[in-house]
PDB file of C-alpha atoms in Angstrom:
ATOM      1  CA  UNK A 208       0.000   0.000   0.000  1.00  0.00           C
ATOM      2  CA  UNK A 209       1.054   3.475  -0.944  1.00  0.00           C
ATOM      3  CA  UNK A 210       0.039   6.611   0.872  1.00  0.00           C
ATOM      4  CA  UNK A 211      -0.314   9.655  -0.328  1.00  0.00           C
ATOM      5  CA  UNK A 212      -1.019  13.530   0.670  1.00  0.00           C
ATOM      6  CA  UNK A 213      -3.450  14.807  -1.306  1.00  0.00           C
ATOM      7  CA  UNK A 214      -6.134  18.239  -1.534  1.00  0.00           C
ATOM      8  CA  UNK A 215      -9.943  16.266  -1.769  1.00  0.00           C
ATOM      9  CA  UNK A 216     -11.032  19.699  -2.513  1.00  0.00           C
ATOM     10  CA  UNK A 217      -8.771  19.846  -5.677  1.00  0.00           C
ATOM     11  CA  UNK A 218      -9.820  18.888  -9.099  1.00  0.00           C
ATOM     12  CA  UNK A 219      -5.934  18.938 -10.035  1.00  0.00           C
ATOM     13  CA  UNK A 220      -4.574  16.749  -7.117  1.00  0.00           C
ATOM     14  CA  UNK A 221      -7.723  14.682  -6.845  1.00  0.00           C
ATOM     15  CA  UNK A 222      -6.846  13.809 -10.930  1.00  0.00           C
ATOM     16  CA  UNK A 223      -3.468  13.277  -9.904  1.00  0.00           C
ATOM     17  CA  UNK A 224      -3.767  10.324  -7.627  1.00  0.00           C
ATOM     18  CA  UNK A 225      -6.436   8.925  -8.811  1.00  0.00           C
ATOM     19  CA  UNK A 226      -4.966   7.975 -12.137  1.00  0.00           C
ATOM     20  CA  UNK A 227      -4.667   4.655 -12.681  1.00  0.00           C
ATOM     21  CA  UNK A 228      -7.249   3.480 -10.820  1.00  0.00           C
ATOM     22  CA  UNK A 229     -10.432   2.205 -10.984  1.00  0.00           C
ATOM     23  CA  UNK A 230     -12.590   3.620  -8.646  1.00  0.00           C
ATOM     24  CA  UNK A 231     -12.151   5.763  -5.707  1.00  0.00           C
ATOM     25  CA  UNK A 232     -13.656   5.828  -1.657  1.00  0.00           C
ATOM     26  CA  UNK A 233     -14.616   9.225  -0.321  1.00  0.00           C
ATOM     27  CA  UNK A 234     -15.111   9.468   3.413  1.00  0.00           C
ATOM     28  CA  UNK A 235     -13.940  13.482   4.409  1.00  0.00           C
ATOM     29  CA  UNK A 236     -14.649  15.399   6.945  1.00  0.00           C
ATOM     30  CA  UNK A 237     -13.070  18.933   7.931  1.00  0.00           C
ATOM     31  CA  UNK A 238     -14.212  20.998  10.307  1.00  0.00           C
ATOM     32  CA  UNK A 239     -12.450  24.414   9.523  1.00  0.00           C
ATOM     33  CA  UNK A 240     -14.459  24.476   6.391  1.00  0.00           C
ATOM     34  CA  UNK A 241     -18.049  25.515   6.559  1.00  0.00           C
ATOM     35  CA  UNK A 242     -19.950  21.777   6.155  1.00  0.00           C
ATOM     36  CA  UNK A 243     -21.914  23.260   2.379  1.00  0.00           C
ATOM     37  CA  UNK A 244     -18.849  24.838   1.428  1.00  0.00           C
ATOM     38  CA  UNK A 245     -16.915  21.791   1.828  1.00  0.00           C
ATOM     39  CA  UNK A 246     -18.619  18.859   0.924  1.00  0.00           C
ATOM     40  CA  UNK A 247     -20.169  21.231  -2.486  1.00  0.00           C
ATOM     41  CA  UNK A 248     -16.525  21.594  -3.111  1.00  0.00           C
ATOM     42  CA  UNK A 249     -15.139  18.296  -2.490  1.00  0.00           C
ATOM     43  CA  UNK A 250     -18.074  16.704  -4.748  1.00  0.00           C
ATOM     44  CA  UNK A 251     -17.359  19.082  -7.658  1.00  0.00           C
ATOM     45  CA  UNK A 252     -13.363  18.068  -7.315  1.00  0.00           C
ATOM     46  CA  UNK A 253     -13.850  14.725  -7.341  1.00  0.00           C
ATOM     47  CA  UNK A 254     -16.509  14.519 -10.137  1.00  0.00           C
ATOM     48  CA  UNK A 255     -14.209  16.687 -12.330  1.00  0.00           C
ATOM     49  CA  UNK A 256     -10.410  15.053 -11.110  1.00  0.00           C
ATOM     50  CA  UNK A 257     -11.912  11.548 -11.445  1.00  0.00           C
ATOM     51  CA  UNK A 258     -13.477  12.453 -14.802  1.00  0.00           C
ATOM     52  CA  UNK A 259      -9.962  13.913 -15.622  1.00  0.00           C
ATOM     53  CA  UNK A 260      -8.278  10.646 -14.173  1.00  0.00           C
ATOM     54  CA  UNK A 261     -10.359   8.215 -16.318  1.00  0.00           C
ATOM     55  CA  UNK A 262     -11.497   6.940 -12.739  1.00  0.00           C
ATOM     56  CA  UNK A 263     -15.285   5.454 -13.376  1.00  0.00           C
ATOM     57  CA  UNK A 264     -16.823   4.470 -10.036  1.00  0.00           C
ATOM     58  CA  UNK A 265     -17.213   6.607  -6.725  1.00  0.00           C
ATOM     59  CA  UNK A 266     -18.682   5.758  -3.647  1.00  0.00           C
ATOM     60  CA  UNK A 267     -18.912   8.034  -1.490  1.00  0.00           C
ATOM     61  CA  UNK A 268     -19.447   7.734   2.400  1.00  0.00           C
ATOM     62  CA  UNK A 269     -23.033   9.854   3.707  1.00  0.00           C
ATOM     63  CA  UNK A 270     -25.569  10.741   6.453  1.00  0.00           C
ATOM     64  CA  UNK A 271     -28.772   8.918   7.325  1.00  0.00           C
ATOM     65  CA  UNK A 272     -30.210  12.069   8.225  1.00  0.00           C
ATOM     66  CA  UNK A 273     -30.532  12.950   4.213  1.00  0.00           C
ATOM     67  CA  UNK A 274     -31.942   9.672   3.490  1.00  0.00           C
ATOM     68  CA  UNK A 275     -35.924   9.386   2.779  1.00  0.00           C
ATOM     69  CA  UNK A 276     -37.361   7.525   5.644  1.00  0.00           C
ATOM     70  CA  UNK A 277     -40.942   5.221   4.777  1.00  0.00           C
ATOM     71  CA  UNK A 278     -43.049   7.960   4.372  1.00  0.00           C
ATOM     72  CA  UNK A 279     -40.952   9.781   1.786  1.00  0.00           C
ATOM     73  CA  UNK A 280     -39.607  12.617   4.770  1.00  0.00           C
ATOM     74  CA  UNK A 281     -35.946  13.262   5.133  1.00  0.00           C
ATOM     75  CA  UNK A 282     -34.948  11.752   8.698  1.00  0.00           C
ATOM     76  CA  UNK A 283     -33.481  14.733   9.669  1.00  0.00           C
ATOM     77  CA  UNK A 284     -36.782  16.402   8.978  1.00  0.00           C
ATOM     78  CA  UNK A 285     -38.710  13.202  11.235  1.00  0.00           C
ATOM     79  CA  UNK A 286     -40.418  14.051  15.050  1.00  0.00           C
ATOM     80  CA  UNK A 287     -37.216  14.239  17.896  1.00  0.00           C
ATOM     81  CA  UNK A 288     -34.845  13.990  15.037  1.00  0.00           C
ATOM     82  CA  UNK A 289     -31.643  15.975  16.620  1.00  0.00           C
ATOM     83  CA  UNK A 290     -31.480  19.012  15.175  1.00  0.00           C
ATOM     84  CA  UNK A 291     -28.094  20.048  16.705  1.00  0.00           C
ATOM     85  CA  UNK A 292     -25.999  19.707  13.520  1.00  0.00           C
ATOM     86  CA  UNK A 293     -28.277  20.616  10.910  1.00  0.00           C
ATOM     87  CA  UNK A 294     -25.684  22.618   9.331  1.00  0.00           C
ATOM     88  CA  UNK A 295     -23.527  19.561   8.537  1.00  0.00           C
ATOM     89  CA  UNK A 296     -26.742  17.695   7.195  1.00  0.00           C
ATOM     90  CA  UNK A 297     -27.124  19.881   4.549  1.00  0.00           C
ATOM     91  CA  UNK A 298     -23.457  20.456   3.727  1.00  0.00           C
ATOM     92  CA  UNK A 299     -23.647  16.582   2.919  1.00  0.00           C
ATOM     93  CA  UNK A 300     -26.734  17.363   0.873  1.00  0.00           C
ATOM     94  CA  UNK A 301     -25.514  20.088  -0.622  1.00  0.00           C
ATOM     95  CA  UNK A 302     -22.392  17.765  -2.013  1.00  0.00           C
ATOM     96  CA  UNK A 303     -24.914  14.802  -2.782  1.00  0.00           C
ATOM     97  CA  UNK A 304     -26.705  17.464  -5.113  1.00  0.00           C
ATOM     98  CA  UNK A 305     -23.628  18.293  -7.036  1.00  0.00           C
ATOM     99  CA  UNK A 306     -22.961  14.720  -7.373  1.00  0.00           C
ATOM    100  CA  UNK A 307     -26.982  14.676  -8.736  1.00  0.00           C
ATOM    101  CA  UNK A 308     -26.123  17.321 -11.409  1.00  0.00           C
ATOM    102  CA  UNK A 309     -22.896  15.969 -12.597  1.00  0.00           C
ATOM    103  CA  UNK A 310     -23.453  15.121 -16.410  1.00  0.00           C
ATOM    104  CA  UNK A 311     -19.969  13.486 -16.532  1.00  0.00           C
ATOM    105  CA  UNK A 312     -20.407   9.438 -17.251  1.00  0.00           C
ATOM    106  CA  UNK A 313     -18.733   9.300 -13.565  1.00  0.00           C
ATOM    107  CA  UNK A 314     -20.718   6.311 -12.172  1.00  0.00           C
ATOM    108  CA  UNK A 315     -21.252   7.570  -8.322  1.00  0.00           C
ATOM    109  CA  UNK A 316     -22.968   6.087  -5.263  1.00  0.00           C
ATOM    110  CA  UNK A 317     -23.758   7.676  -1.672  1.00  0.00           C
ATOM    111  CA  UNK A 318     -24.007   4.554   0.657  1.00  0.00           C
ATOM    112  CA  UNK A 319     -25.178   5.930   4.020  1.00  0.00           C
ATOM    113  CA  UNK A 320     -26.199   3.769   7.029  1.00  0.00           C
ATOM    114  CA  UNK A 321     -29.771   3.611   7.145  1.00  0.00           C
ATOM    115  CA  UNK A 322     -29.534   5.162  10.652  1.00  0.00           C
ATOM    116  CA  UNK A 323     -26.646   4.687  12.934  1.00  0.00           C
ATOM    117  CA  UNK A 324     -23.621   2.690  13.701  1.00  0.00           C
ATOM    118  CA  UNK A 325     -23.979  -0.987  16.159  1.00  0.00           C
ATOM    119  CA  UNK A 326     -20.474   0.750  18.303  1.00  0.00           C
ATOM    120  CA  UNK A 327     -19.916  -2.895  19.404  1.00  0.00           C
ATOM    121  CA  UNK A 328     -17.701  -3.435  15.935  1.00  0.00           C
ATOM    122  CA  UNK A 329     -19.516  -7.056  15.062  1.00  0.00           C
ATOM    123  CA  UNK A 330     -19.657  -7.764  11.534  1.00  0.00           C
ATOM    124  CA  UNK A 331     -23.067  -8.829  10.863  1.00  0.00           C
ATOM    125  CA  UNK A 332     -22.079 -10.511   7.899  1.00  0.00           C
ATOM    126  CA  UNK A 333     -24.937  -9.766   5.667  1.00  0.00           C
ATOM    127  CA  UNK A 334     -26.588  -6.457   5.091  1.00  0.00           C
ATOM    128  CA  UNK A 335     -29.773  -4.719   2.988  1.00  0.00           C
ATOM    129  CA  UNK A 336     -30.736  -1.877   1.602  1.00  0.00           C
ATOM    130  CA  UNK A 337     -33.127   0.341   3.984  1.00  0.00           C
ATOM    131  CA  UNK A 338     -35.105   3.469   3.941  1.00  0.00           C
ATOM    132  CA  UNK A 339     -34.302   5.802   6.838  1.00  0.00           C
ATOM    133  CA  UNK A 340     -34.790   5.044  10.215  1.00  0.00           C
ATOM    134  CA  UNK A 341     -33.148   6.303  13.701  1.00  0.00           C
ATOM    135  CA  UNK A 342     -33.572   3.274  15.069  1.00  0.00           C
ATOM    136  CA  UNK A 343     -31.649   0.907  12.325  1.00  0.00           C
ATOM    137  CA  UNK A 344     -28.004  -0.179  12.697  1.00  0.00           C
ATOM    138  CA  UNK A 345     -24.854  -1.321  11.260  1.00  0.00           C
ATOM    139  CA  UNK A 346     -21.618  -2.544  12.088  1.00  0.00           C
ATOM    140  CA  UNK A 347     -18.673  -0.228  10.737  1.00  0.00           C
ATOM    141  CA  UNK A 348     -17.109  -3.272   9.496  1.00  0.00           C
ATOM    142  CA  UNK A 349     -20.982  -4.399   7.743  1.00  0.00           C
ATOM    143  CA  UNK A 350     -20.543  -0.906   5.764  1.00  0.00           C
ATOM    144  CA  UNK A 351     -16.901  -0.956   5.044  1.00  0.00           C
ATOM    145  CA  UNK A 352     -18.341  -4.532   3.181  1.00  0.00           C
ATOM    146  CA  UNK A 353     -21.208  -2.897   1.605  1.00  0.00           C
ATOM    147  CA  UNK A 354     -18.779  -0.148   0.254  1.00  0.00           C
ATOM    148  CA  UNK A 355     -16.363  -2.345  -0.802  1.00  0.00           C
ATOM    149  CA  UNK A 356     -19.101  -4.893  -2.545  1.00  0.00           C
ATOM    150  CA  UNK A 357     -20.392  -1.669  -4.327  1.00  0.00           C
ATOM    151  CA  UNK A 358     -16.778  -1.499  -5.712  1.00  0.00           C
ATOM    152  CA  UNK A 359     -15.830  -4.770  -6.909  1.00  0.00           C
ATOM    153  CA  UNK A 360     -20.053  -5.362  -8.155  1.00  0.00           C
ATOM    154  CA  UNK A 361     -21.911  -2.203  -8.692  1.00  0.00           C
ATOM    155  CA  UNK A 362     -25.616  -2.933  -8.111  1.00  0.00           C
ATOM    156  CA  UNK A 363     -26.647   1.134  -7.184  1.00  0.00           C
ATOM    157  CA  UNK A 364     -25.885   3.805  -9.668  1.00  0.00           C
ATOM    158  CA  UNK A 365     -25.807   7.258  -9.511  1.00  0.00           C
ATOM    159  CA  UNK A 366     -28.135   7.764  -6.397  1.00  0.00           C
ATOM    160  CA  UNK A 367     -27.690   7.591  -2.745  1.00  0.00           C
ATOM    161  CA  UNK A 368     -28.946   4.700  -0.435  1.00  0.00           C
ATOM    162  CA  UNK A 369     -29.010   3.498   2.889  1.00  0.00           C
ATOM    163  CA  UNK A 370     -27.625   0.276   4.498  1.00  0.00           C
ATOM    164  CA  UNK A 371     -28.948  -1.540   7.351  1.00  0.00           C
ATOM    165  CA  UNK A 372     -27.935  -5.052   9.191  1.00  0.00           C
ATOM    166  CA  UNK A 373     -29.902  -7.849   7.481  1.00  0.00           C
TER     167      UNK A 373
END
């Protein structure tokens, strides 16, 4: 394995390192960066570097609380739902929109938990697909699988779902 240092926010070093490869794994956080500014940003770099790069999958790592719950409303927009960092909600939708708008033949995927994480680190072993719900859960390891199986076997394209323990 090589490591690299690299700007996520860069078209030009995002193109850089990804050459060669076939797809790519976003998971970013940064929290001198205002949440819309960032997560716009970093989905415009790596739609255009990866486009540049030849690099034709992208899965990208997002929130629950943007997923469609059942009855069609956003969870963070559900009864009780904490509203305490709304503001980094909506930077994450704000960078699964310009992933939505991309008209490059960049094949992407937002693969969110369906609610939050199981913290005791047990693979389940076997996951589904889920609408939103605060009370679903998944191993860390069950979505690095489900990330990883949407690498090697692409079943979701160009939308964002949510994962849940089977």
């Amino acid at each position: 394995m090589r490591i690299v240092a690299g700007d996520v926010t860069d078209a030009e070093s995002v193109a850089e390192h990804a050459k060669g490869h076939d797809a790519a794994i976003c998971a970013v956080y940064d929290a001198n960066v205002e949440p819309e500014i960032f997560y716009a940003g970093t989905s415009r770099a790596l739609v255009e570097g990866l486009d540049q790069a030849g690099v034709g999958r992208l899965v990208v790592v997002g929130l629950a609380s943007i997923l469609e719950t059942a009855s069609g409303a956003l969870l963070m927009d559900t009864p009780d739902y904490p509203q305490a960092y709304r503001t980094f909600y909506l930077g994450h939708a704000a960078g699964t929109a310009v992933l939505r708008e991309s008209t490059t033949a960049l094949d992407w995927l937002v693969l969110s938990p369906a609610g939050d994480f199981d913290h005791t680190n047990v693979d389940a072993g076997s996951y589904r697909v889920a609408p939103a719900d605060a009370g679903s859960r998944i191993s860390y390891a069950t979505l690095a699988t489900a990330i990883l199986d949407e690498i090697d076997n692409p079943t979701h394209h160009r939308t964002h779902i949510g994962i849940e323990t089977a």
